[in-house]
Short mmCIF file of C-alpha atoms in Angstrom, two decimals:
data_model
loop_
_atom_site.label_atom_id
_atom_site.label_comp_id
_atom_site.label_asym_id
_atom_site.label_seq_id
_atom_site.Cartn_x
_atom_site.Cartn_y
_atom_site.Cartn_z
CA MET A 1 -4.76 30.60 6.37
CA MET A 2 -4.21 29.83 10.05
CA PRO A 3 -3.12 26.21 10.58
CA THR A 4 -5.63 23.79 12.10
CA GLU A 5 -4.32 21.61 14.94
CA THR A 6 -5.29 18.12 16.14
CA ASP A 7 -3.72 15.19 18.00
CA VAL A 8 -3.29 12.79 15.07
CA ILE A 9 -3.70 13.30 11.33
CA ILE A 10 -4.19 10.16 9.24
CA ILE A 11 -3.35 10.59 5.56
CA GLY A 12 -5.51 8.07 3.71
CA GLY A 13 -9.11 7.08 4.35
CA GLY A 14 -9.15 3.47 3.17
CA VAL A 15 -9.65 0.44 5.38
CA ILE A 16 -6.23 0.86 7.07
CA GLY A 17 -6.71 4.58 7.75
CA CYS A 18 -10.25 4.12 9.07
CA TRP A 19 -9.33 1.24 11.37
CA THR A 20 -6.35 3.25 12.67
CA ALA A 21 -8.68 6.17 13.39
CA TRP A 22 -11.10 3.79 15.11
CA HIS A 23 -8.45 2.50 17.51
CA LEU A 24 -6.98 5.96 18.13
CA GLN A 25 -10.31 7.52 19.04
CA GLN A 26 -11.06 4.54 21.30
CA GLN A 27 -7.91 5.60 23.22
CA GLY A 28 -9.13 9.20 23.48
CA ALA A 29 -7.11 10.79 20.68
CA GLN A 30 -8.48 13.68 18.64
CA VAL A 31 -8.20 12.44 15.05
CA THR A 32 -8.50 13.92 11.57
CA ILE A 33 -8.57 11.77 8.40
CA VAL A 34 -7.54 13.40 5.13
CA ASP A 35 -8.22 11.67 1.80
CA ARG A 36 -7.94 12.80 -1.80
CA GLY A 37 -11.29 11.14 -2.59
CA PRO A 38 -14.25 9.79 -0.65
CA ILE A 39 -13.63 7.59 2.37
CA GLY A 40 -13.15 4.01 1.21
CA GLY A 41 -13.18 4.99 -2.45
CA GLY A 42 -9.87 3.34 -3.39
CA ALA A 43 -8.69 -0.26 -3.15
CA SER A 44 -10.97 -0.78 -0.14
CA PHE A 45 -14.15 -0.32 -2.17
CA GLY A 46 -14.54 -3.07 -4.78
CA ASN A 47 -12.54 -6.00 -3.46
CA CYS A 48 -14.07 -9.35 -2.57
CA GLY A 49 -14.42 -8.68 1.15
CA TYR A 50 -12.70 -11.81 2.50
CA ILE A 51 -11.78 -11.83 6.19
CA CYS A 52 -9.54 -14.82 5.80
CA PRO A 53 -7.06 -16.13 8.39
CA SER A 54 -6.37 -18.84 5.79
CA HIS A 55 -4.41 -16.38 3.60
CA VAL A 56 -1.20 -16.63 5.60
CA HIS A 57 1.03 -17.40 2.62
CA PRO A 58 2.56 -14.50 0.64
CA LEU A 59 2.86 -14.47 -3.15
CA CYS A 60 6.65 -14.66 -2.92
CA GLY A 61 6.91 -18.39 -2.35
CA PRO A 62 9.40 -20.87 -3.80
CA GLY A 63 8.63 -21.29 -7.50
CA ALA A 64 6.62 -18.06 -7.75
CA VAL A 65 8.93 -16.53 -10.35
CA ARG A 66 8.75 -19.64 -12.56
CA ASP A 67 4.95 -19.82 -12.27
CA GLY A 68 4.62 -16.09 -12.91
CA LEU A 69 6.71 -16.24 -16.07
CA ARG A 70 4.61 -19.15 -17.32
CA LYS A 71 1.47 -17.07 -16.91
CA LEU A 72 3.03 -14.04 -18.59
CA VAL A 73 3.28 -15.86 -21.91
CA HIS A 74 -0.52 -16.30 -21.82
CA PHE A 75 -2.01 -12.81 -21.92
CA ASP A 76 -5.47 -14.08 -20.95
CA LYS A 77 -4.25 -15.32 -17.56
CA SER A 78 -4.82 -13.72 -14.16
CA PHE A 79 -1.30 -12.28 -13.81
CA SER A 80 0.08 -9.78 -16.30
CA ILE A 81 2.63 -6.98 -16.57
CA THR A 82 1.98 -4.07 -18.90
CA PRO A 83 5.21 -3.56 -20.94
CA ARG A 84 6.73 -0.14 -20.21
CA TRP A 85 9.86 1.62 -19.03
CA ASP A 86 9.50 1.64 -15.24
CA PRO A 87 12.74 1.26 -13.20
CA GLN A 88 10.75 1.15 -9.94
CA LEU A 89 8.77 -1.84 -11.17
CA TRP A 90 11.81 -3.76 -12.33
CA ARG A 91 13.64 -3.10 -9.07
CA TRP A 92 10.56 -4.33 -7.20
CA LEU A 93 10.49 -7.50 -9.31
CA VAL A 94 14.17 -8.17 -8.54
CA ASP A 95 13.46 -7.70 -4.81
CA PHE A 96 10.42 -9.98 -5.10
CA ALA A 97 12.53 -12.71 -6.72
CA LYS A 98 15.06 -12.47 -3.87
CA HIS A 99 12.30 -13.26 -1.37
CA CYS A 100 11.07 -16.34 -3.25
CA ASN A 101 12.84 -18.79 -0.96
CA VAL A 102 11.76 -21.12 1.82
CA ASN A 103 13.13 -19.07 4.73
CA ASP A 104 11.55 -15.76 3.70
CA PHE A 105 8.31 -17.53 2.80
CA ARG A 106 8.05 -19.10 6.27
CA HIS A 107 8.99 -15.85 8.02
CA ALA A 108 6.35 -13.86 6.12
CA SER A 109 3.73 -16.56 6.67
CA GLN A 110 4.26 -16.47 10.44
CA ALA A 111 3.99 -12.67 10.56
CA ARG A 112 0.90 -12.61 8.33
CA HIS A 113 -0.71 -15.28 10.53
CA ALA A 114 -0.32 -13.10 13.63
CA LEU A 115 -1.78 -10.06 11.86
CA LEU A 116 -4.67 -11.96 10.25
CA ASP A 117 -5.52 -13.79 13.46
CA SER A 118 -5.59 -10.51 15.39
CA SER A 119 -7.79 -8.95 12.72
CA MET A 120 -10.28 -11.81 12.73
CA SER A 121 -10.77 -11.46 16.49
CA LEU A 122 -11.30 -7.70 16.14
CA TYR A 123 -13.71 -8.13 13.21
CA ARG A 124 -15.80 -10.69 15.07
CA GLU A 125 -16.04 -8.35 18.04
CA PHE A 126 -16.96 -5.40 15.82
CA ALA A 127 -19.52 -7.42 13.83
CA GLU A 128 -21.27 -8.83 16.89
CA ASP A 129 -23.99 -6.16 16.94
CA ARG A 130 -23.46 -4.80 13.41
CA ARG A 131 -23.86 -8.02 11.46
CA ASP A 132 -26.65 -6.85 9.15
CA ARG A 133 -25.12 -3.43 8.48
CA LEU A 134 -21.86 -5.05 7.37
CA ARG A 135 -23.48 -8.00 5.55
CA TRP A 136 -21.18 -10.10 7.74
CA GLN A 137 -21.28 -13.82 6.96
CA GLU A 138 -19.30 -16.72 8.44
CA GLN A 139 -19.76 -19.16 5.56
CA GLY A 140 -16.09 -20.04 5.27
CA LEU A 141 -14.03 -19.93 2.06
CA LEU A 142 -13.70 -22.57 -0.65
CA THR A 143 -10.80 -23.01 -3.07
CA VAL A 144 -12.08 -24.83 -6.18
CA HIS A 145 -9.85 -27.00 -8.40
CA ARG A 146 -10.69 -28.05 -11.96
CA HIS A 147 -7.96 -30.67 -12.18
CA ARG A 148 -7.18 -33.60 -9.89
CA GLY A 149 -3.46 -32.86 -10.03
CA SER A 150 -4.00 -29.37 -8.65
CA LEU A 151 -6.33 -30.67 -5.93
CA ASP A 152 -3.84 -33.32 -4.82
CA ALA A 153 -0.90 -30.90 -4.96
CA TYR A 154 -2.68 -28.66 -2.45
CA GLU A 155 -2.57 -31.49 0.12
CA SER A 156 0.85 -30.56 1.47
CA ARG A 157 -0.13 -26.91 1.84
CA ALA A 158 -3.35 -27.88 3.61
CA ARG A 159 -1.39 -30.08 6.01
CA GLU A 160 1.01 -27.21 6.74
CA LEU A 161 -1.86 -24.81 7.39
CA GLN A 162 -3.34 -27.30 9.83
CA ASP A 163 -0.15 -28.34 11.62
CA GLU A 164 1.75 -25.05 11.72
CA PHE A 165 -1.06 -22.49 11.98
CA GLY A 166 -3.90 -24.49 13.52
CA LEU A 167 -6.29 -23.75 10.65
CA ASN A 168 -9.30 -25.95 9.97
CA VAL A 169 -9.01 -27.25 6.37
CA GLN A 170 -11.36 -29.84 4.85
CA ARG A 171 -11.06 -31.66 1.53
CA TYR A 172 -14.10 -32.18 -0.72
CA ASP A 173 -13.84 -34.37 -3.81
CA ALA A 174 -16.01 -33.95 -6.92
CA ASP A 175 -19.50 -35.06 -5.84
CA ALA A 176 -19.07 -33.94 -2.24
CA LEU A 177 -18.01 -30.51 -3.51
CA CYS A 178 -21.28 -30.05 -5.42
CA ASP A 179 -23.21 -31.21 -2.36
CA LEU A 180 -21.45 -28.56 -0.28
CA GLU A 181 -22.02 -25.82 -2.90
CA PRO A 182 -24.72 -26.75 -5.47
CA ALA A 183 -23.93 -23.61 -7.50
CA LEU A 184 -20.76 -25.30 -8.81
CA ARG A 185 -20.79 -27.21 -12.09
CA PRO A 186 -20.49 -31.01 -11.98
CA GLY A 187 -17.21 -32.44 -13.24
CA LEU A 188 -14.81 -30.30 -11.17
CA ALA A 189 -12.04 -32.20 -9.39
CA GLY A 190 -12.85 -30.89 -5.90
CA GLY A 191 -11.94 -28.21 -3.42
CA TRP A 192 -10.48 -27.30 -0.04
CA TYR A 193 -12.81 -25.64 2.45
CA PHE A 194 -11.80 -23.23 5.24
CA PRO A 195 -14.89 -23.12 7.47
CA ASP A 196 -13.49 -20.50 9.88
CA ASP A 197 -13.09 -17.74 7.28
CA ALA A 198 -15.71 -15.01 6.88
CA HIS A 199 -16.70 -12.23 4.49
CA LEU A 200 -18.47 -8.88 4.46
CA SER A 201 -19.37 -6.03 2.14
CA PRO A 202 -16.31 -3.73 1.92
CA SER A 203 -18.38 -0.66 1.04
CA ASP A 204 -20.76 -1.32 3.94
CA LEU A 205 -17.85 -1.73 6.36
CA LEU A 206 -16.30 1.58 5.27
CA ALA A 207 -19.69 3.34 5.46
CA GLU A 208 -20.21 2.01 8.99
CA LEU A 209 -16.71 3.01 10.12
CA ARG A 210 -17.20 6.48 8.60
CA ARG A 211 -20.55 6.95 10.33
CA GLU A 212 -19.26 5.84 13.72
CA LEU A 213 -16.03 7.83 13.45
CA ILE A 214 -17.95 11.02 12.71
CA GLN A 215 -20.29 10.25 15.61
CA ALA A 216 -17.24 9.84 17.88
CA GLY A 217 -15.88 13.26 16.87
CA VAL A 218 -13.31 12.26 14.25
CA GLN A 219 -12.90 14.97 11.60
CA ILE A 220 -13.05 13.63 8.05
CA ARG A 221 -11.66 15.75 5.22
CA GLU A 222 -12.63 14.16 1.90
CA HIS A 223 -11.52 15.29 -1.59
CA CYS A 224 -8.43 16.96 -0.14
CA ASP A 225 -5.10 16.37 -1.85
CA VAL A 226 -2.00 16.44 0.35
CA ASP A 227 0.54 18.45 -1.62
CA GLU A 228 3.39 18.59 0.85
CA LEU A 229 4.69 17.21 4.14
CA GLN A 230 6.40 19.99 6.09
CA ARG A 231 9.19 18.76 8.33
CA GLY A 232 11.16 20.34 11.15
CA ASN A 233 14.38 18.85 12.46
CA ASP A 234 13.25 15.36 13.41
CA ARG A 235 9.49 15.82 13.34
CA LEU A 236 6.72 16.39 10.84
CA ASP A 237 5.19 19.76 11.70
CA SER A 238 2.24 19.92 9.30
CA ILE A 239 0.78 18.94 5.97
CA ARG A 240 -0.21 21.36 3.24
CA LEU A 241 -3.32 20.62 1.19
CA GLY A 242 -3.84 21.46 -2.46
CA SER A 243 -6.10 24.32 -1.38
CA GLY A 244 -3.19 25.88 0.50
CA GLU A 245 -4.63 25.02 3.89
CA GLU A 246 -2.14 23.85 6.49
CA LEU A 247 -3.00 21.16 9.05
CA ARG A 248 -0.86 20.63 12.15
CA ALA A 249 -0.80 17.69 14.53
CA ASP A 250 1.28 16.10 17.26
CA ARG A 251 1.42 12.82 15.36
CA PHE A 252 0.76 11.56 11.84
CA VAL A 253 -0.08 8.21 10.25
CA LEU A 254 0.65 7.58 6.58
CA ALA A 255 -1.97 5.12 5.28
CA THR A 256 -1.91 5.96 1.58
CA GLY A 257 -1.84 2.42 0.22
CA ALA A 258 -0.15 1.97 -3.14
CA GLU A 259 0.96 5.62 -3.18
CA ALA A 260 2.89 5.46 0.11
CA GLY A 261 6.23 5.66 -1.71
CA ARG A 262 5.41 9.20 -2.82
CA PHE A 263 6.35 10.48 0.66
CA ALA A 264 9.25 8.12 1.43
CA SER A 265 12.09 10.56 0.76
CA ILE A 266 11.05 13.21 3.28
CA LEU A 267 10.42 10.48 5.86
CA GLY A 268 13.96 9.16 5.40
CA CYS A 269 13.07 5.64 4.36
CA ARG A 270 12.37 3.35 1.47
CA ILE A 271 8.76 2.19 1.06
CA PRO A 272 8.86 -0.26 -1.87
CA VAL A 273 5.12 -0.42 -2.50
CA ILE A 274 3.78 -0.67 -6.05
CA PRO A 275 0.19 -0.91 -7.32
CA GLY A 276 -1.10 -4.40 -8.11
CA LYS A 277 -4.23 -3.68 -10.08
CA GLY A 278 -7.29 -5.77 -9.38
CA TYR A 279 -10.73 -5.82 -10.98
CA SER A 280 -14.24 -6.78 -9.99
CA ILE A 281 -17.75 -7.06 -11.41
CA THR A 282 -20.76 -6.63 -9.14
CA GLN A 283 -24.22 -7.54 -10.37
CA PRO A 284 -27.61 -8.34 -8.85
CA THR A 285 -27.72 -11.83 -7.37
CA PRO A 286 -28.61 -14.25 -10.18
CA THR A 287 -30.61 -17.47 -9.94
CA ASP A 288 -28.80 -20.36 -8.21
CA ALA A 289 -26.07 -18.08 -6.90
CA PRO A 290 -23.44 -19.56 -4.57
CA THR A 291 -23.75 -19.10 -0.81
CA ILE A 292 -20.09 -19.83 -0.01
CA PRO A 293 -17.33 -17.43 -1.12
CA MET A 294 -14.85 -19.21 -3.35
CA ILE A 295 -11.63 -18.88 -5.29
CA PHE A 296 -11.13 -20.70 -8.58
CA GLU A 297 -7.60 -21.85 -7.93
CA GLN A 298 -6.32 -22.27 -11.50
CA ASP A 299 -7.58 -18.82 -12.56
CA HIS A 300 -7.14 -16.94 -9.26
CA VAL A 301 -10.64 -15.54 -9.69
CA ALA A 302 -12.84 -15.02 -6.63
CA VAL A 303 -16.61 -14.97 -6.18
CA THR A 304 -18.40 -13.43 -3.20
CA PRO A 305 -22.14 -13.57 -2.43
CA LEU A 306 -23.16 -10.23 -0.88
CA GLY A 307 -26.83 -10.77 -0.16
CA ASP A 308 -28.56 -8.94 -2.99
CA ALA A 309 -25.37 -8.85 -5.10
CA LEU A 310 -22.72 -11.19 -6.48
CA ARG A 311 -19.14 -9.98 -6.87
CA ILE A 312 -16.57 -11.60 -9.18
CA GLY A 313 -13.06 -10.27 -8.82
CA SER A 314 -9.31 -10.58 -8.45
CA THR A 315 -6.51 -10.92 -11.06
CA MET A 316 -3.17 -9.15 -10.66
CA GLN A 317 -1.97 -6.65 -13.24
CA LEU A 318 1.24 -4.67 -12.77
CA ALA A 319 0.17 -1.74 -14.90
CA GLY A 320 1.38 1.21 -12.86
CA PHE A 321 -1.09 3.84 -11.69
CA SER A 322 -3.55 3.19 -14.49
CA ARG A 323 -7.29 3.55 -13.93
CA THR A 324 -8.35 2.05 -17.26
CA LEU A 325 -10.84 -0.84 -17.34
CA PRO A 326 -9.82 -3.02 -20.32
CA ARG A 327 -12.57 -5.31 -21.48
CA SER A 328 -10.15 -8.23 -21.64
CA ARG A 329 -9.77 -8.23 -17.84
CA ILE A 330 -13.53 -8.20 -17.33
CA ASP A 331 -13.99 -10.99 -19.87
CA LEU A 332 -11.38 -13.08 -18.05
CA LEU A 333 -13.41 -12.85 -14.83
CA LYS A 334 -16.62 -13.82 -16.61
CA ARG A 335 -15.09 -16.75 -18.48
CA SER A 336 -13.77 -18.20 -15.26
CA ALA A 337 -17.10 -17.77 -13.46
CA ARG A 338 -19.03 -19.39 -16.32
CA ALA A 339 -16.59 -22.32 -16.41
CA HIS A 340 -17.19 -23.07 -12.73
CA LEU A 341 -20.76 -21.98 -11.92
CA VAL A 342 -24.18 -23.10 -13.06
CA THR A 343 -25.29 -19.56 -12.24
CA PRO A 344 -26.33 -17.59 -15.37
CA LEU A 345 -24.37 -14.32 -15.41
CA SER A 346 -25.87 -11.14 -16.76
CA ASP A 347 -24.13 -8.77 -19.16
CA SER A 348 -26.31 -5.88 -18.02
CA HIS A 349 -26.69 -4.04 -14.72
CA GLU A 350 -23.01 -4.52 -13.93
CA ASN A 351 -20.86 -2.33 -11.75
CA LEU A 352 -17.27 -2.55 -12.99
CA TRP A 353 -14.36 -1.57 -10.74
CA CYS A 354 -10.59 -1.55 -10.58
CA GLY A 355 -8.26 -0.62 -7.74
CA TRP A 356 -4.61 -0.56 -6.73
CA ARG A 357 -3.53 -3.12 -4.16
CA PRO A 358 -0.41 -1.89 -2.30
CA MET A 359 2.15 -4.64 -2.94
CA THR A 360 5.48 -5.06 -1.15
CA PRO A 361 8.16 -7.43 -2.50
CA ASP A 362 8.21 -9.62 0.64
CA GLY A 363 4.45 -9.90 1.15
CA LEU A 364 4.46 -8.02 4.48
CA PRO A 365 3.06 -4.55 5.16
CA CYS A 366 5.14 -1.67 6.45
CA ILE A 367 3.89 -0.73 9.94
CA ASP A 368 6.55 1.31 11.69
CA HIS A 369 7.83 4.71 12.76
CA ALA A 370 9.42 6.61 9.89
CA PRO A 371 13.15 6.90 10.72
CA ALA A 372 13.62 10.61 9.98
CA THR A 373 10.49 11.77 11.81
CA SER A 374 9.80 10.72 15.39
CA ASN A 375 6.07 11.47 15.15
CA VAL A 376 5.12 9.65 11.91
CA VAL A 377 3.94 6.04 11.60
CA VAL A 378 3.71 4.35 8.19
CA ALA A 379 0.92 1.79 7.75
CA ALA A 380 0.85 0.64 4.13
CA GLY A 381 1.55 -2.31 1.85
CA ASN A 382 -1.01 -4.91 2.96
CA GLY A 383 -1.28 -6.25 -0.57
CA MET A 384 -4.13 -8.63 -1.29
CA VAL A 385 -5.12 -8.99 2.39
CA GLY A 386 -5.75 -5.33 3.17
CA MET A 387 -9.38 -5.92 4.11
CA ALA A 388 -8.60 -9.10 6.05
CA SER A 389 -5.68 -7.57 7.97
CA GLY A 390 -7.10 -4.06 8.27
CA ALA A 391 -8.38 -4.21 11.84
CA GLY A 392 -5.14 -5.61 13.26
CA THR A 393 -3.00 -3.23 11.19
CA GLY A 394 -5.03 -0.27 12.44
CA ARG A 395 -4.65 -1.38 16.04
CA LEU A 396 -0.88 -1.85 15.67
CA ALA A 397 -0.47 1.54 13.93
CA ALA A 398 -2.46 3.23 16.72
CA GLU A 399 -0.35 1.53 19.40
CA LEU A 400 2.89 2.65 17.76
CA SER A 401 1.58 6.18 17.29
CA LEU A 402 0.56 6.50 20.96
CA GLY A 403 3.66 4.75 22.31
CA ARG A 404 1.69 1.79 23.65
CA PRO A 405 3.04 -1.78 23.79
CA PRO A 406 2.14 -3.54 20.52
CA HIS A 407 -0.40 -6.37 20.83
CA ILE A 408 1.60 -8.50 18.35
CA ASP A 409 5.28 -8.59 17.45
CA ALA A 410 5.88 -5.54 15.24
CA THR A 411 9.43 -6.54 14.24
CA PRO A 412 8.55 -8.23 10.89
CA PHE A 413 6.83 -5.06 9.67
CA ARG A 414 9.71 -2.64 10.31
CA LEU A 415 10.79 -0.28 7.54
CA SER A 416 14.43 -0.97 8.36
CA ARG A 417 14.17 -4.35 6.58
CA PHE A 418 14.45 -2.38 3.32
CA SER A 419 17.17 0.03 4.48
CA SER A 420 20.03 -2.16 3.22
CA GLN A 421 18.46 -2.03 -0.24
CA ARG A 422 18.35 1.76 -0.49
CA SER A 423 20.14 3.37 -3.38
#
């Protein structure tokens, strides 16, 4: 087969790949997206759709290892690790533990804030005349606490979010909480409300991006496995698909989410991204459904109203690249929802989903030129804020690919931060 040529090839058609394509084509680049499945069919599809500047804090905070171990002894909790021999996982956990300190936590929080703030501005601009097609809602985000101790303990974090990041955070105690969101059961301790957060339908966003990208001339190659990256001296020359077809380009962007590490060796870098498996249930909107998206803080379970549907999701399972849907994970989501909501949940007409969040040990994505190839940019590892940070990540990846000045400081996202840890 004769090789096909284009300006930029993006490997991966999730939210990061599609937003990167969007910004590249806006700058006049000829773009091709290649994905092993349908566009937006991976981790971008079934998540809770939060566009949340409030999520500045990474998982690797002080005390995270202690709290995680406590949850591991209770197999019905939101966080779990599937026992297995997996040296990559254990190395990742060691790296994660090293970042659970105050300095790294503050550094990651500042970098995430810049990326999330950029993304929110871009989302609002994009949603201005597409609101209905995206099911875009600016109802804020509510963290719900069952126990008074948990509610009070959040006070210091709320104050930090206000003082250091300028976020609007409001406290609601028991009765006021039910007045704000009548779908919540009486008797809960209270909650913290972030009125400036928003949400959308992830599948509708990806469908809209796909439609507009095709309309703008972007080539989309779905159900195409990338078998091999073919490198010259200091450049990537082409990619070879499973069909044997070869695609050439001037530049490439690797946006393969949790599987980014598969190509790290040929790119001359370490990309310590592992899959953090999440789950969701989507069902027709029940009676007395909530109108405000919310997170049940003790269970780390999220609920999103999506117009004619209600989505219940989250949890974090380090189970490798498993696509199984164990009933125990689904039951955990339902138990938490029933403990917090007056809404009657159905056991029928459910759409069940799981996906792999691309998790880095320091809570920051990798958005940088690959060191061994001058024409490849890596954009992967956005973790649990992939949807929320997608627009800003795509813009930064496009700027790096085209050699344009970055609109935010790209230093915290460099791949070289892991170079000293290479084996």
